[in-house]
Amino acid sequence: MLKSDVRSFWDKGSAGEFWAVGSEAKLRFLTEENSRYQFEPFIPVFADFAAAADRVVLEIGIGMGCDHQQWAQARPRRLLGTDLSRRSIGYTRERFDLFNLKSDLILADCECLPLSSGCVDIVYSWGVMHHTPDTRQAVREAHRVLRPGGTAKIMIYHKWSLTGYMLWMRYGLMRGRPWLGLEYIYANFLESPGTKAYTVDEARQLFEQFSDVRIAIQVNYGDLLQSEVGRRHRGPLLTIAKKLWPRWLIRRLLKRHGLYLLITAVK
C-alpha cells in the first residue's frame, strides 16, 4: 500500500509545481525554472548538465521536467526519463512539446526499471529515491543500468538536518511527544508518506556497490526557511521564524546540517 500512497501523493502535485506561476503553460515552466535555480543554484553545478553531450542519460524521477530540460538542451545521444507519477510524465511531455525537445518518457517504478543492464552513461535523480519503500533496491537498479565507468548523480535526504530538527520540534516536542524519532518525523511530516533520510555513513552503505563514492552535505531552502517552504506546515510561529531566521549564520556555521546529501558515485 505504501507505494500506491506515494504515487497518489505526487499525482496530486508534482515537485516544484508551487513555483509554476503564470497564465500560460510556457510561462509557468519558465517561472518554475527561474525559481528552482534561484533557490537551489547548486543543482546545475552538481548535475553538470554539459556532461550529457553525446552520452546516454537517464533521469529517475523527472517531476515537472525542469532538470530534464537542461539535460535535453545539452544534446545527449539519448535521453530517458522515468517517474512513478502520471502527472509528472504529463507535465514533462507538455514541456518538451512546447520547447521542441526530445526524451523517451517512461511511467516506471525506480525499484524495477524497464531498461537493460549497462545501457546508460549517466544516471541522475534529484530527491526521489528516499520516497520509494525500498531505497536500497532503487540504488541497485541505478547501478545495474549504468555501464562500467558510468556515473550516478543522486540526491537523497540527510537525517541530521535543520529541516528535520524543526519538524521534530513542531510535531514531536510541541505536541508533548519528544520521544518521536527523526525516522518517524520524516516518514509522516515531510512530503510523501514513508519518506526517509540518511546519515552519511548510511548513504555510503547504500552505494557500496559503486567503486568510488563522494558525498557532500548541502543546506537547502527548507533549512533556510526560504521561498514557499512550509506550505504543509503553516502557522504564526513559522511566519515569525521566517522573518527572524539567521540565514547568514546557518550558511556559515551549520553547513553540516543541511537536508540534502549530494552523492556522486562511479560504477
XYZ file of C-alpha atoms in Angstrom:
267
model
C 0.000 0.000 0.000
C 2.863 2.397 0.704
C 3.949 2.672 -2.916
C 0.409 3.449 -4.023
C 0.254 6.107 -1.310
C 3.488 7.623 -2.621
C 2.113 7.652 -6.160
C -1.144 9.237 -5.003
C 0.734 11.971 -3.144
C 2.774 13.025 -6.190
C -0.199 12.677 -8.535
C -1.804 15.489 -6.521
C 1.126 17.842 -7.066
C 4.496 17.410 -8.755
C 7.721 18.545 -7.133
C 8.281 22.221 -7.883
C 4.715 22.827 -9.008
C 4.245 25.592 -6.410
C 6.851 27.607 -8.346
C 4.966 27.276 -11.651
C 3.060 30.572 -11.774
C 1.611 32.191 -14.876
C -1.378 32.410 -17.176
C 0.162 30.269 -19.931
C 1.902 26.906 -19.807
C 5.211 28.128 -21.229
C 5.338 30.988 -18.737
C 4.624 28.604 -15.855
C 7.502 26.357 -16.891
C 9.874 29.330 -17.221
C 8.805 30.695 -13.839
C 9.381 27.316 -12.216
C 12.833 27.078 -13.789
C 13.831 30.579 -12.638
C 12.686 29.946 -9.061
C 14.209 26.480 -8.875
C 17.694 27.636 -9.782
C 17.366 30.854 -7.791
C 16.732 28.942 -4.570
C 18.816 25.893 -5.486
C 21.735 27.298 -7.527
C 23.865 24.289 -6.602
C 21.780 21.942 -8.788
C 23.453 22.824 -12.132
C 26.883 22.638 -10.513
C 26.183 19.218 -9.014
C 24.411 17.788 -12.060
C 26.957 19.081 -14.600
C 24.380 19.056 -17.393
C 27.020 19.767 -20.050
C 28.477 16.299 -19.408
C 25.459 14.837 -21.228
C 26.771 15.770 -24.690
C 26.724 12.674 -26.920
C 26.034 10.363 -23.979
C 23.056 8.292 -22.833
C 21.373 9.914 -19.819
C 18.646 8.568 -17.551
C 16.815 10.771 -15.067
C 14.902 8.867 -12.396
C 12.002 10.985 -11.137
C 11.502 13.890 -13.521
C 8.930 15.989 -11.631
C 7.831 18.863 -13.861
C 10.795 18.264 -16.167
C 12.922 21.290 -15.260
C 16.236 19.454 -14.836
C 15.217 17.099 -17.616
C 15.034 20.091 -19.938
C 18.606 21.037 -19.058
C 19.787 17.520 -19.862
C 17.950 17.638 -23.196
C 19.473 21.002 -24.140
C 22.961 19.543 -23.575
C 22.356 17.311 -26.630
C 22.776 13.798 -25.262
C 22.932 10.889 -27.657
C 19.770 9.611 -25.977
C 17.731 10.902 -23.043
C 15.375 8.834 -20.919
C 13.152 9.941 -18.059
C 11.107 7.872 -15.644
C 8.564 8.725 -12.974
C 6.035 6.870 -10.850
C 3.542 9.723 -11.296
C 1.393 10.176 -14.406
C 1.104 13.856 -13.504
C 4.872 14.300 -13.779
C 5.064 12.426 -17.069
C 2.260 14.622 -18.421
C 3.910 17.860 -17.328
C 7.271 16.886 -18.796
C 5.730 15.763 -22.073
C 3.889 19.101 -22.337
C 7.078 20.992 -21.500
C 9.127 19.152 -24.120
C 6.474 19.714 -26.782
C 6.480 23.455 -26.024
C 10.283 23.731 -26.180
C 10.681 21.275 -29.069
C 12.826 18.816 -27.100
C 13.023 15.032 -27.160
C 13.141 12.364 -24.485
C 11.884 8.821 -24.015
C 9.499 9.306 -21.094
C 8.501 6.172 -19.204
C 5.962 5.662 -16.428
C 8.017 3.349 -14.232
C 8.951 2.290 -10.719
C 12.535 3.167 -9.801
C 12.829 -0.172 -7.979
C 12.290 -2.028 -11.259
C 13.484 -0.046 -14.269
C 12.367 -1.370 -17.693
C 15.871 -0.988 -19.118
C 18.659 -3.385 -19.984
C 21.803 -3.593 -17.861
C 24.764 -1.387 -18.737
C 22.870 0.818 -21.207
C 23.326 4.262 -19.616
C 26.312 6.593 -19.170
C 24.768 8.929 -16.566
C 22.021 8.304 -14.027
C 20.594 11.409 -12.375
C 17.994 11.512 -9.625
C 17.147 14.561 -7.522
C 15.222 13.902 -4.320
C 13.409 10.767 -5.438
C 14.882 7.546 -4.078
C 14.175 8.373 -0.428
C 10.449 8.306 -1.256
C 10.289 4.737 -2.581
C 9.793 1.968 0.007
C 12.963 0.051 -0.931
C 15.581 2.745 -1.481
C 18.402 0.202 -1.499
C 16.756 -1.600 -4.414
C 16.397 1.713 -6.276
C 20.135 2.311 -5.875
C 20.827 -1.242 -7.097
C 18.769 -0.515 -10.198
C 20.705 2.686 -10.877
C 23.924 0.677 -10.578
C 22.598 -2.081 -12.850
C 21.629 0.149 -15.768
C 24.918 2.079 -15.685
C 27.727 0.957 -17.921
C 31.110 0.255 -16.248
C 32.709 3.634 -15.578
C 29.339 5.377 -15.699
C 28.351 7.993 -13.138
C 25.350 8.333 -10.841
C 24.425 11.791 -9.558
C 21.840 11.321 -6.841
C 20.375 13.479 -4.074
C 18.754 11.897 -1.044
C 17.768 13.457 2.267
C 20.162 13.880 5.170
C 18.933 12.748 8.593
C 20.746 15.326 10.750
C 19.238 18.397 9.110
C 17.760 21.674 10.287
C 14.578 20.732 8.459
C 14.345 17.536 10.485
C 15.006 19.347 13.756
C 12.311 21.949 13.025
C 9.754 19.281 12.145
C 10.629 17.360 15.323
C 10.149 20.498 17.428
C 6.726 21.130 15.916
C 5.320 17.598 15.677
C 7.267 15.977 18.500
C 8.324 18.379 21.246
C 5.490 20.933 20.946
C 2.877 18.167 20.898
C 4.297 16.576 24.022
C 5.871 13.661 22.151
C 9.624 14.323 22.393
C 10.338 10.602 22.134
C 9.385 10.547 18.458
C 12.487 9.820 16.391
C 13.501 11.621 13.228
C 12.660 8.500 11.219
C 9.012 8.857 12.268
C 9.057 12.607 11.689
C 10.380 12.337 8.125
C 8.033 9.459 7.289
C 4.929 11.301 8.453
C 5.509 15.039 8.085
C 7.892 15.611 5.172
C 6.331 15.127 1.729
C 5.020 11.698 0.717
C 4.291 9.018 3.333
C 7.300 6.900 4.243
C 9.922 9.487 3.255
C 13.358 8.560 4.619
C 16.581 10.379 5.458
C 20.091 9.003 5.899
C 23.299 9.689 7.741
C 26.457 9.989 5.630
C 27.560 6.514 6.750
C 24.171 5.030 5.862
C 24.339 6.650 2.439
C 27.779 5.115 1.859
C 26.337 1.716 2.694
C 23.510 2.262 0.201
C 26.080 2.929 -2.527
C 28.579 0.237 -1.521
C 28.304 -1.447 -4.943
C 29.957 1.545 -6.594
C 33.738 1.786 -6.946
C 34.013 5.455 -5.971
C 31.529 7.423 -3.866
C 31.689 11.101 -2.904
C 29.118 12.688 -0.601
C 28.557 16.367 0.182
C 26.019 17.902 2.576
C 24.026 20.839 1.221
C 21.851 23.318 3.119
C 18.653 23.914 1.143
C 15.864 26.493 1.071
C 13.874 24.458 3.607
C 16.692 24.616 6.141
C 16.861 28.366 5.484
C 13.066 28.897 5.617
C 13.019 30.483 2.186
C 10.589 30.521 -0.719
C 7.371 28.511 -0.321
C 8.739 26.207 2.374
C 6.121 25.379 4.978
C 3.108 25.131 2.672
C 2.158 21.955 4.531
C 3.032 23.411 7.942
C 1.523 26.891 8.054
C 1.136 28.839 11.297
C 2.081 32.036 13.126
C 5.292 30.550 14.539
C 6.518 29.711 11.043
C 5.682 33.220 9.826
C 7.715 34.744 12.667
C 10.561 32.271 12.210
C 10.849 33.122 8.512
C 11.380 36.784 9.404
C 13.913 36.172 12.189
C 15.773 33.136 10.835
C 19.597 33.744 10.940
C 20.309 32.525 7.408
C 23.808 34.017 7.224
C 24.759 32.235 10.450
C 23.353 28.918 9.242
C 25.246 29.135 5.951
C 28.435 29.852 7.858
C 28.262 27.588 10.923
C 25.708 24.851 10.225
C 26.741 23.594 6.801
C 26.858 20.024 8.102
C 23.149 20.164 8.947
C 21.631 20.610 5.505
C 18.777 18.437 4.241
C 20.499 17.317 1.052
C 23.135 14.639 0.554
C 24.692 15.144 -2.884
C 26.103 11.805 -3.984
C 28.419 11.249 -6.942
C 29.092 7.559 -7.497
C 31.106 5.854 -10.236
C 30.376 2.258 -11.245
